[in-house]
Amino acid sequence: MSKEEARKKIEKLSKELEEHNQKYYVLAKPSISDYNFDRMLEELMKLEKEFPDLLRSDSPSQRVGGAITKEFKTVKHDFPFLSLSNSYSKEDLKDFDERVRKGVSGTIEYICELKYDGVAIGLKYENGKLIQAVTRGDGEQGDDITANAKTIRAIPLCLGAGRDLKSRPTVPDKFEIRGEVFMTRKVFDAINKEREEEGEALLANPRNSTAGTLKMQNSAVVASRKLDCFMYMLYGKDLPFKNHYESMKEARKWGFKVPDYLAKCKTLDEVFDFIDHWDEDRHDLPFDIDGVVIKVNSYDQQKVLGFTAKSPRWAIAYKFKTETASTILEEITYQVGRTGAITPVANLKPVALGGTTVKRASLHNADIIEKLDVRVGDTVFVEKGGEIIPKITGVDMKKRPSIAHKTKYISKCPECGTELVRGEDEAKHYCPNEWGCPPQIKGAMTHFTSRKAMNIDSLGEETVDLLYEKGFIKNIADIYELPKHKKDIQEIDRMGERSVSNLLAGIEESKQVPFERVLYALGIRHVGETLAKKLARQLRNIDAIMEAAEDQLTATNDIGGQVAKSVIDFFAEKKNRVLVERLKKIGLQFESHSTPLTQSAKLTGLTFVVSGTFTKFSRDDLKAAIEQNGGKVVGTVSGKTGYIIAGENMGPEKLKKAEKLGVKMISEDEFEKMIK
Ligand code: IVH
């Protein structure tokens, strides 16, 4: 393809992708499948790689991320980034209304909006292009998080990019729009579920997750967190509007995600109606809000009212009360998860909270029980904050019964009686009896058949339970023996001929599931979907993974010592090896056909040791760059080591060994030259 052709194709693809992006993320009206969208994006990225000088800073490919921000630059705000004064009662609002009416003459119109519970962001646009995204910081200056913000699909990179040139909106040459970045509860729950499965500490609530995500150094990880963004305020010199409402309506036309939850109110009673409505209905929203914001609509009136040092006099936030209740802790029970992880559960005397009746709350782990010193019989405070599962925030010590025994965490598995174990860095206790503990056996099978693993959808939890109870399946390999028992299974109540045929067809089909998902399906502790993908791509087949030493495993991006140990432990177990051999014979995929994680093959066949501290790159960056160019990273120096990338304060042992073996030592600059 000639450069000119590539330019045209890139332009066409970018336009179409932005158009679909708008439809999907801003207007919530998608018109193509995710699959086709991804194909177009892949095509664009391929062309941009082939013709790097055609890559534009507002290309839709920027949304995939990849840029690493070492340190976020501090940026001074063009307009002070003020916050709002808070009110907690309708009385407070009456006072606010009085102050406003005293301050300005004429009719007053308020705009009521939701107070989104996320992280504030300011987006600067010049000539229709996003040029900088900044956090609030201390109000005077914030952090430049542009690379991360570009991965948020609801944030337009170029206004009207999805439209023909003629129908693009006319926008001010220079303006700033501010809004709130947030994470929907669905995304938040999915992240936490994955973290739980991988034994990682859970994130507290969507707001904290958003804040943490926005400050991540790797924008590709930010992209994977699927953040969203609502806009709520426009700033600029001589904006062509008379009031806030008009500005928001227009911003929506420019392509910004301005939510529909806006109300024009002429009286305070109308404001109260808006508040009451959302106080009641907020739980039905897919994201968290913590109140309502009330703004004087007219720009002229806003100007007259002005600001205090911290906040505008023309706006106020009304904060909802955090919903808490107190109730009695009747019992602590313990659940055994698929991986053997134990979760203590507080069984409560039912209590009304946030529109539902709460009977149970997670107590997470032994440390939390210890910290709260929560005991059966206690009156506990239950809160429904950002989290869906209510949490116990404390104990009403005044109400503690005279006999309340300190909670003793269980030491044996409640299901199979095996002594529990707890690793050094682990928050949770585990039952190690994975081969004999029923919920673990059944859980392992349900995980194996689940959608993201082997995707045998007619073998869900209930059917697994049934076939296990009837003695047909005791481990995952037995699933593939089920065709032999076709007749007997058909005899089971609820399992008609048709559902058995579906089941067997699903089992047969699963033999084609790619290796990375088979690896995930094995249910190795800490090896979730993403890490399974990385391991499969890097080490290519099951034999390599089974035989890998710790440093070979940790040479893979993001595989830490804990995961490596877990993989090694898994395959050290003879039963697991036998199981894999059985699955191999059955014909499951144990070889990766995915593209290796390489961007070039410049370092193929070369082995590197990275040691010391560096000025330009982090150690992880260097390791990633080695792998992305086909090289291999190992932890120890040996005769096979091709190069040592040596930083400052390199370990003396490594240095001695390198000198003895005559391994070539290079600096980070020399390495950079090698891959350029
Ligand atoms: S307007 C000068 N509108 O609430 C007024 N803020 O202290 C600027 N927030 O962290 C704020 N939803 O990010 C405004 N609809 C909304 C909002 C909103 C949430 C956040 C804002 C800031 C805090 C105000």
XYZ file of C-alpha atoms and ligand atoms in Angstrom:
700
model
C 0.000 0.000 0.000
C 1.352 3.435 -0.881
C 1.664 6.057 1.800
C -1.123 8.076 0.245
C -3.430 5.072 0.247
C -2.493 4.349 3.845
C -3.265 7.954 4.800
C -6.715 7.703 3.274
C -7.424 4.345 4.853
C -6.230 5.552 8.265
C -8.476 8.595 7.976
C -11.476 6.490 7.012
C -10.928 3.939 9.761
C -10.321 6.636 12.395
C -13.505 8.430 11.442
C -15.594 5.278 11.515
C -14.098 4.095 14.766
C -14.764 7.423 16.474
C -18.304 7.391 15.142
C -18.903 3.945 16.636
C -17.119 4.974 19.767
C -19.529 7.883 20.209
C -22.504 5.678 19.515
C -21.391 3.077 21.997
C -19.878 5.020 24.874
C -21.542 8.409 24.742
C -24.946 7.763 23.221
C -25.295 4.142 24.431
C -26.644 3.134 21.004
C -24.115 0.770 19.454
C -24.543 -0.105 15.803
C -21.767 -2.641 15.143
C -20.588 -5.695 17.016
C -17.612 -5.574 19.363
C -15.954 -8.086 17.080
C -16.157 -5.839 14.007
C -15.075 -2.842 16.033
C -11.992 -4.710 17.234
C -11.193 -5.833 13.687
C -11.277 -2.246 12.426
C -9.124 -1.105 15.319
C -6.604 -3.850 14.634
C -6.439 -2.823 10.991
C -5.826 0.792 11.976
C -3.091 -0.148 14.413
C -1.407 -2.318 11.820
C -1.315 0.561 9.352
C -0.037 2.979 11.983
C 2.746 0.571 12.792
C 3.655 0.288 9.146
C 3.546 4.059 8.640
C 4.542 5.475 12.038
C 4.597 9.083 10.864
C 0.888 8.838 10.064
C 0.050 8.140 13.702
C -1.931 11.065 15.107
C -2.192 12.033 18.740
C -5.980 11.828 18.478
C -6.054 8.448 16.738
C -8.626 6.007 18.173
C -5.710 3.609 18.658
C -4.572 5.828 21.547
C -7.473 4.444 23.517
C -5.801 1.060 23.782
C -3.094 2.645 25.883
C 0.486 1.526 26.168
C 2.124 4.821 27.076
C 3.984 4.680 30.356
C 3.956 7.781 32.553
C 6.889 7.702 34.952
C 5.955 10.789 36.844
C 2.845 12.871 36.338
C 3.765 16.419 35.402
C 2.306 19.151 37.625
C 0.175 21.618 35.708
C -1.201 24.955 36.844
C -4.938 25.278 36.228
C -6.128 28.033 33.872
C -9.238 28.432 36.032
C -9.116 27.653 39.755
C -10.410 24.116 40.290
C -12.883 24.903 43.035
C -14.967 22.485 45.004
C -18.498 22.887 46.272
C -19.688 23.763 49.721
C -21.700 20.954 51.203
C -25.125 20.881 52.773
C -26.746 18.042 54.632
C -30.310 19.209 55.214
C -33.100 21.053 53.526
C -32.620 23.811 56.105
C -29.109 24.349 54.752
C -30.578 24.630 51.279
C -33.140 27.185 52.386
C -30.273 29.289 53.740
C -28.433 28.904 50.442
C -31.514 29.975 48.501
C -31.928 33.027 50.731
C -28.296 34.037 50.231
C -28.700 33.716 46.473
C -31.894 35.769 46.411
C -30.278 38.467 48.520
C -27.279 38.561 46.216
C -29.002 38.900 42.871
C -32.158 40.353 41.490
C -34.563 38.898 38.932
C -35.944 35.406 38.609
C -33.714 32.607 39.649
C -33.484 29.324 37.938
C -31.570 26.411 39.435
C -30.113 23.477 37.573
C -30.086 20.304 39.620
C -27.631 17.578 38.716
C -26.467 14.378 40.299
C -23.296 14.464 42.315
C -21.296 11.697 40.703
C -19.027 9.923 43.129
C -15.770 9.664 41.248
C -12.705 11.755 40.565
C -12.773 15.253 39.090
C -10.971 15.878 35.821
C -10.366 18.935 33.642
C -10.046 18.438 29.883
C -8.461 21.165 27.791
C -9.322 21.417 24.108
C -7.714 23.528 21.435
C -9.109 23.696 17.914
C -11.378 20.799 18.766
C -8.586 18.510 19.963
C -7.965 17.205 23.442
C -4.596 18.591 24.416
C -4.407 17.953 28.133
C -6.252 16.189 30.947
C -5.533 17.284 34.495
C -6.650 16.154 37.946
C -8.004 18.615 40.483
C -4.947 18.417 42.745
C -4.960 21.188 45.329
C -7.259 23.380 43.248
C -4.427 25.525 41.912
C -2.418 22.829 40.220
C -3.051 19.213 39.354
C -1.414 16.235 37.659
C -1.222 15.805 33.912
C -2.903 12.449 33.256
C -3.476 12.912 29.515
C -2.218 9.479 28.411
C -4.528 7.758 30.871
C -7.520 9.976 30.072
C -7.179 9.169 26.373
C -8.057 5.545 27.128
C -11.459 6.598 28.494
C -13.852 6.033 25.628
C -16.379 8.604 26.764
C -13.761 11.353 26.420
C -13.602 12.647 22.827
C -10.067 12.999 21.482
C -11.173 15.170 18.566
C -14.604 16.798 18.521
C -16.799 15.589 15.712
C -14.142 13.120 14.565
C -16.826 10.594 13.708
C -18.644 12.988 11.377
C -18.041 14.371 7.918
C -16.012 17.551 7.851
C -19.056 19.626 6.894
C -21.165 18.499 9.818
C -18.529 18.895 12.524
C -19.577 21.218 15.363
C -18.221 24.718 15.630
C -16.498 24.905 18.983
C -14.566 27.679 20.740
C -10.859 27.665 19.752
C -9.888 27.090 23.319
C -11.927 25.845 26.256
C -11.858 23.528 29.220
C -14.561 21.123 30.232
C -14.672 19.536 33.657
C -16.361 16.431 34.823
C -16.148 13.303 36.881
C -14.373 10.099 35.941
C -16.032 7.072 37.482
C -16.324 3.325 37.329
C -19.679 1.615 36.978
C -20.567 -0.840 39.714
C -20.615 -3.644 37.157
C -17.004 -3.029 36.142
C -15.998 -2.602 39.773
C -17.633 -5.893 40.774
C -15.992 -7.728 37.894
C -12.546 -6.421 38.894
C -13.069 -7.408 42.494
C -14.325 -10.840 41.511
C -11.174 -11.412 39.539
C -9.047 -10.102 42.397
C -10.813 -12.395 44.820
C -10.211 -15.398 42.558
C -6.564 -14.480 42.336
C -6.294 -13.995 46.090
C -5.537 -10.262 45.841
C -6.785 -7.639 48.287
C -10.187 -6.306 47.281
C -10.688 -2.701 46.159
C -12.779 -0.725 48.613
C -15.280 1.001 46.311
C -15.638 2.322 42.757
C -14.394 5.804 43.703
C -11.131 4.549 45.191
C -10.640 2.229 42.236
C -11.108 5.147 39.864
C -8.614 7.293 41.753
C -6.071 4.468 41.822
C -6.586 3.667 38.170
C -6.132 7.256 36.986
C -2.730 7.412 38.649
C -1.429 4.161 37.172
C 1.752 4.409 35.176
C 0.774 1.993 32.449
C -2.076 3.396 30.379
C -2.811 -0.046 28.899
C -3.916 -1.157 32.363
C -6.016 1.995 32.652
C -7.689 1.087 29.354
C -8.566 -2.348 30.714
C -10.343 -0.772 33.699
C -13.103 0.649 31.481
C -13.519 4.006 33.205
C -16.345 6.317 32.204
C -16.712 10.101 32.374
C -19.620 12.520 32.817
C -19.065 16.206 32.079
C -20.618 18.905 34.266
C -19.073 22.330 33.648
C -17.636 24.371 30.799
C -14.904 26.998 31.220
C -13.457 29.479 28.745
C -13.088 33.147 27.847
C -16.201 34.601 26.196
C -18.153 31.385 25.901
C -21.087 31.860 23.527
C -23.741 30.944 26.116
C -26.000 32.758 28.509
C -26.337 30.010 31.017
C -25.043 26.681 32.306
C -27.925 24.635 30.916
C -27.326 25.882 27.385
C -23.612 25.158 27.701
C -24.267 21.576 28.738
C -26.782 21.016 25.961
C -24.273 22.316 23.446
C -21.404 20.297 24.949
C -23.520 17.220 24.430
C -23.813 18.111 20.748
C -20.025 18.470 20.563
C -19.720 14.846 21.607
C -19.286 15.027 25.377
C -21.101 12.684 27.673
C -23.430 14.998 29.539
C -25.945 12.923 31.439
C -29.677 13.367 31.096
C -30.205 13.602 34.815
C -30.530 17.394 34.759
C -33.521 19.371 35.943
C -34.378 23.044 35.571
C -36.041 24.168 38.803
C -37.855 27.437 39.391
C -38.571 26.917 43.064
C -36.879 25.353 46.045
C -39.704 22.822 46.244
C -38.828 21.579 42.791
C -35.225 21.229 43.981
C -36.450 19.191 46.966
C -38.468 16.938 44.650
C -35.362 16.229 42.599
C -33.405 15.431 45.770
C -36.113 13.163 47.198
C -36.492 11.329 43.944
C -32.796 10.507 43.638
C -32.304 9.781 47.318
C -34.850 7.031 46.809
C -33.866 5.852 43.332
C -30.110 6.213 43.436
C -29.595 2.498 44.012
C -31.067 1.759 40.613
C -28.383 3.788 38.848
C -25.491 1.750 37.438
C -22.974 4.091 39.128
C -22.565 5.689 42.546
C -23.733 9.156 43.445
C -23.358 10.758 46.846
C -25.727 13.674 46.506
C -27.164 16.336 44.253
C -25.526 19.532 42.959
C -27.598 22.704 42.688
C -26.308 25.474 40.417
C -27.647 28.932 39.590
C -28.267 28.723 35.860
C -27.608 32.258 34.595
C -23.976 33.171 33.881
C -24.725 36.835 34.679
C -26.102 35.920 38.077
C -23.175 33.569 38.681
C -20.806 36.468 37.994
C -22.580 38.719 40.494
C -22.605 36.051 43.179
C -18.907 35.241 42.701
C -16.764 32.920 44.796
C -15.443 32.424 48.273
C -11.831 31.248 48.554
C -12.849 27.659 48.056
C -16.170 27.459 46.298
C -18.642 29.328 44.140
C -21.470 31.160 45.930
C -23.802 30.169 43.098
C -23.665 26.419 43.669
C -23.983 23.964 46.519
C -23.842 20.207 46.999
C -26.528 18.395 48.934
C -25.037 15.205 50.350
C -27.162 12.134 50.947
C -26.807 10.535 54.311
C -24.663 7.399 54.253
C -27.040 4.664 54.991
C -26.200 2.862 58.164
C -28.196 0.611 60.373
C -27.421 -1.324 63.479
C -28.397 -4.899 64.047
C -27.361 -8.010 65.897
C -24.703 -10.397 64.682
C -26.317 -13.789 65.139
C -23.672 -16.081 63.775
C -20.431 -16.119 61.839
C -20.341 -18.832 59.190
C -17.514 -19.721 56.848
C -17.760 -20.314 53.126
C -15.290 -22.410 51.197
C -14.617 -21.104 47.706
C -13.524 -22.931 44.594
C -9.862 -22.397 45.363
C -10.332 -23.388 48.980
C -10.285 -19.760 50.153
C -12.309 -19.278 53.310
C -14.627 -16.278 53.580
C -16.216 -15.490 56.930
C -19.791 -14.287 56.629
C -21.722 -12.302 59.205
C -25.273 -13.592 59.560
C -27.335 -10.701 60.809
C -30.737 -10.164 62.293
C -32.521 -8.851 59.159
C -32.480 -5.071 58.929
C -33.756 -2.595 56.334
C -30.995 -0.675 54.598
C -30.865 1.258 51.333
C -34.097 -0.159 49.994
C -33.305 -3.823 50.725
C -33.297 -6.142 53.684
C -29.799 -7.042 54.751
C -29.214 -10.452 56.314
C -25.606 -11.112 55.542
C -22.393 -9.152 55.254
C -18.930 -10.285 54.286
C -16.307 -10.165 57.003
C -13.548 -10.786 54.417
C -10.841 -12.420 56.541
C -9.434 -13.100 59.994
C -7.599 -9.755 60.211
C -10.790 -7.776 59.720
C -12.568 -9.762 62.429
C -9.617 -9.152 64.707
C -9.495 -5.448 63.914
C -13.204 -4.931 64.545
C -13.150 -7.320 67.503
C -16.577 -8.390 66.395
C -18.308 -11.086 68.444
C -21.487 -13.108 68.119
C -24.253 -11.312 70.035
C -22.759 -7.885 69.330
C -24.801 -5.037 67.940
C -22.945 -4.062 64.794
C -23.117 -1.071 62.470
C -23.839 -2.004 58.899
C -23.177 0.455 56.127
C -24.135 0.472 52.525
C -21.684 2.808 50.934
C -20.280 2.441 47.470
C -20.168 -1.300 47.845
C -23.046 -3.545 46.963
C -22.301 -6.052 49.681
C -22.941 -4.231 52.905
C -20.059 -3.953 55.267
C -19.733 -3.993 59.002
C -18.047 -0.798 60.049
C -17.954 -1.239 63.780
C -19.358 -2.627 66.981
C -21.593 -0.785 69.423
C -19.503 -1.612 72.473
C -22.100 -0.137 74.832
C -24.480 -2.849 73.773
C -22.057 -5.758 74.037
C -23.704 -8.547 76.069
C -21.981 -9.418 79.341
C -21.003 -12.789 77.936
C -19.602 -12.327 74.472
C -16.756 -14.617 73.590
C -13.914 -13.295 71.526
C -14.280 -14.671 68.022
C -11.924 -17.521 67.429
C -11.275 -17.971 63.749
C -11.849 -21.528 62.621
C -8.792 -23.712 62.261
C -10.443 -26.566 60.347
C -12.325 -26.564 57.075
C -16.075 -26.422 57.760
C -16.710 -28.749 54.830
C -14.086 -31.464 55.138
C -12.399 -30.921 58.498
C -8.894 -30.437 57.088
C -6.544 -28.128 59.006
C -6.565 -24.701 57.326
C -3.395 -22.992 56.149
C -2.487 -19.376 55.621
C 0.466 -18.265 53.501
C 2.797 -15.563 54.734
C 1.540 -12.826 52.430
C -2.020 -14.046 52.180
C -5.002 -12.304 53.691
C -7.125 -15.424 53.589
C -7.030 -18.878 55.104
C -7.224 -21.828 52.711
C -8.325 -25.426 52.931
C -5.492 -27.352 51.286
C -7.569 -30.479 50.656
C -8.331 -29.647 47.037
C -8.821 -33.283 46.058
C -11.142 -34.217 48.880
C -13.101 -31.113 49.842
C -16.503 -31.221 48.062
C -17.008 -27.493 47.381
C -13.483 -27.332 45.996
C -13.965 -30.374 43.777
C -17.305 -29.110 42.503
C -16.002 -25.546 42.320
C -12.996 -26.632 40.266
C -15.302 -28.368 37.811
C -17.703 -25.429 37.579
C -14.783 -23.113 36.998
C -13.442 -25.475 34.325
C -16.725 -25.461 32.410
C -17.423 -21.732 32.880
C -17.827 -19.356 29.958
C -14.406 -17.769 30.056
C -12.767 -21.153 30.531
C -13.983 -24.206 28.539
C -17.405 -22.700 27.906
C -19.459 -25.882 28.299
C -22.622 -23.980 29.009
C -24.922 -26.930 29.632
C -22.627 -27.972 32.461
C -23.312 -25.216 34.951
C -23.185 -25.353 38.724
C -26.405 -27.308 39.176
C -25.580 -30.022 36.653
C -22.043 -30.341 37.996
C -23.479 -30.793 41.503
C -25.927 -33.378 40.250
C -23.389 -35.401 38.268
C -20.952 -35.213 41.171
C -23.529 -36.370 43.706
C -24.456 -39.267 41.394
C -20.818 -40.253 41.162
C -20.253 -39.606 37.433
C -17.590 -36.949 37.778
C -14.950 -36.590 40.457
C -12.493 -34.405 38.582
C -12.305 -32.331 35.427
C -10.968 -35.144 33.245
C -14.004 -37.284 34.153
C -16.139 -34.757 32.267
C -14.742 -36.174 29.036
C -15.735 -39.690 30.088
C -19.391 -38.674 30.293
C -20.202 -39.823 26.708
C -19.557 -43.380 27.916
C -22.347 -43.010 30.446
C -24.848 -41.422 28.088
C -27.624 -43.953 28.805
C -27.211 -43.838 32.600
C -27.212 -40.044 32.632
C -30.406 -39.945 30.618
C -32.033 -41.950 33.399
C -31.402 -39.177 35.915
C -34.425 -37.052 36.684
C -34.236 -33.638 34.976
C -31.716 -34.921 32.398
C -33.743 -35.678 29.271
C -32.325 -37.040 26.031
C -32.071 -33.631 24.486
C -30.226 -31.968 27.313
C -27.791 -34.885 27.464
C -27.082 -34.530 23.721
C -26.496 -30.811 24.195
C -24.207 -31.536 27.081
C -22.158 -34.061 25.136
C -21.938 -31.781 22.102
C -20.685 -28.962 24.346
C -18.074 -31.243 25.862
C -16.849 -32.312 22.424
C -16.680 -28.717 21.207
C -14.618 -27.659 24.200
C -11.720 -29.717 22.881
C -11.071 -26.843 20.467
C -10.832 -24.159 23.159
C -7.425 -22.436 22.825
C -4.609 -23.243 25.196
C -4.686 -19.980 27.140
C -8.241 -20.689 28.220
C -7.442 -24.320 29.013
C -4.651 -23.042 31.248
C -7.061 -20.676 32.962
C -9.605 -23.512 33.243
C -7.150 -25.648 35.226
C -7.841 -23.315 38.124
C -4.296 -22.731 39.343
C -4.522 -20.386 42.272
C -3.699 -16.753 41.352
C -3.704 -17.582 37.623
C -6.688 -15.627 36.355
C -7.676 -15.051 32.782
C -5.074 -12.380 32.071
C -2.134 -14.117 33.654
C -3.049 -17.392 31.930
C -2.961 -15.537 28.634
C 0.449 -14.088 29.402
C 1.905 -17.391 30.520
C 0.550 -19.194 27.467
C 1.857 -16.575 25.100
C 5.243 -16.461 26.675
C 5.975 -20.108 27.414
C 3.923 -21.491 24.504
C 2.938 -24.935 25.793
C 1.972 -26.845 28.904
C 5.219 -28.817 29.102
C 7.263 -25.622 29.242
C 5.014 -24.267 31.977
C 5.074 -27.519 33.950
C 8.860 -27.635 33.852
C 9.501 -23.909 34.298
C 11.669 -22.765 37.160
C 10.662 -19.744 39.190
C 12.863 -17.301 37.283
C 11.507 -18.457 33.944
C 8.003 -17.814 35.173
C 8.772 -14.445 36.683
C 10.508 -13.428 33.460
C 7.009 -13.108 32.064
C 5.584 -9.628 32.436
C 3.473 -9.221 35.585
C 4.104 -12.727 36.903
C 5.269 -12.191 40.454
C 6.857 -14.585 42.899
C 3.529 -15.512 44.483
C 2.024 -16.588 41.151
C 5.187 -18.418 40.128
C 5.162 -20.325 43.395
C 1.544 -21.211 42.919
C 2.219 -22.567 39.402
C 5.180 -24.583 40.654
C 3.188 -25.961 43.593
C 0.340 -26.915 41.296
C 2.508 -28.977 38.992
C 4.581 -30.378 41.823
C 1.418 -32.255 42.752
C 1.523 -35.602 40.973
C -2.260 -35.757 40.704
C -2.279 -32.557 38.688
C 0.326 -33.880 36.296
C -1.661 -37.082 35.836
C -4.745 -34.980 35.191
C -2.969 -32.920 32.531
C -1.697 -36.098 30.855
C -5.249 -37.449 30.781
C -6.529 -34.212 29.273
C -3.755 -34.280 26.686
C -4.801 -37.765 25.606
C -8.398 -36.623 25.388
C -7.271 -34.024 22.861
C -7.494 -30.669 24.651
C -5.307 -27.835 23.353
C -2.032 -27.557 25.209
C -0.061 -25.551 22.687
C -0.455 -21.812 22.103
C -1.321 -20.598 18.626
C -1.577 -16.981 19.660
C 0.967 -14.476 18.522
C 3.814 -14.272 20.964
C 4.093 -11.040 22.890
C 6.729 -9.638 20.604
C 6.936 -6.423 18.695
C 10.089 -7.344 16.909
C 12.356 -10.339 16.732
C 15.513 -8.269 17.251
C 16.465 -10.061 20.444
C 15.353 -13.572 19.551
C 17.673 -16.160 21.012
C 19.285 -13.702 23.426
C 19.110 -14.042 27.180
C 19.310 -11.025 29.482
C 19.830 -10.382 33.139
C 18.665 -6.992 34.417
C 20.429 -5.814 37.540
C 20.796 -2.593 39.510
C 18.839 0.642 39.390
C 18.383 2.742 36.294
C 17.740 6.365 35.539
C 15.772 6.236 32.305
C 13.682 3.097 32.690
C 12.352 0.975 35.485
C 13.508 -2.615 35.740
C 10.031 -3.776 34.706
C 10.146 -1.574 31.610
C 13.435 -3.103 30.586
C 12.124 -6.621 31.123
C 8.998 -5.865 29.128
C 11.054 -4.368 26.306
C 13.286 -7.454 26.179
C 10.288 -9.740 25.890
C 8.503 -7.542 23.421
C 11.486 -7.823 21.154
C 11.738 -11.569 21.424
C 14.437 -11.807 24.104
C 14.349 -13.757 27.311
C 14.850 -12.444 30.834
C 16.390 -14.635 33.509
C 17.160 -13.918 37.125
C 20.601 -15.443 37.508
C 23.811 -15.040 35.568
C 25.062 -18.193 33.893
C 27.175 -19.212 30.933
C 24.078 -18.926 28.778
C 23.462 -15.266 29.629
C 23.996 -13.102 26.563
C 23.934 -9.665 28.186
C 23.602 -8.041 31.529
C 21.889 -4.689 31.504
C 23.760 -3.167 34.377
C 22.433 -0.256 36.365
C 23.830 1.428 39.420
C 24.512 -0.636 42.527
C 24.382 -3.912 40.681
C 24.439 -6.899 43.037
C 28.081 -7.783 43.890
C 27.497 -11.516 43.400
C 26.125 -10.960 39.920
C 29.011 -8.648 39.090
C 31.582 -11.192 40.223
C 29.928 -13.981 38.304
C 29.556 -11.875 35.182
C 33.229 -10.966 35.219
C 34.216 -14.565 35.799
C 32.075 -15.835 32.950
C 32.913 -12.921 30.681
C 29.246 -11.981 30.134
C 28.878 -8.727 28.259
C 27.602 -5.832 30.359
C 25.680 -3.013 28.740
C 24.081 0.190 29.958
C 20.429 1.085 29.526
C 21.413 3.449 26.698
C 23.237 0.706 24.862
C 20.246 -1.556 25.294
C 17.968 1.135 23.935
C 20.142 1.321 20.846
C 19.881 -2.441 20.383
C 16.121 -2.333 20.044
C 15.794 0.917 18.129
S -19.726 21.335 39.719
C -17.233 25.113 40.762
N -21.248 19.254 39.259
O -18.128 17.186 43.438
C -18.155 23.926 40.731
N -19.337 18.933 40.627
O -16.722 19.550 45.581
C -17.551 22.745 40.195
N -19.019 16.614 41.362
O -14.949 16.924 43.281
C -18.204 21.490 40.527
N -20.786 15.790 40.370
O -15.831 16.723 40.926
C -20.148 19.717 39.878
N -22.687 17.520 38.743
C -21.594 17.964 39.340
C -20.753 17.111 40.099
C -19.636 17.646 40.729
C -19.744 15.515 41.126
C -17.798 16.635 42.209
C -16.667 17.466 41.725
C -15.942 17.855 42.979
C -16.996 17.776 44.025
C -17.385 19.150 44.466
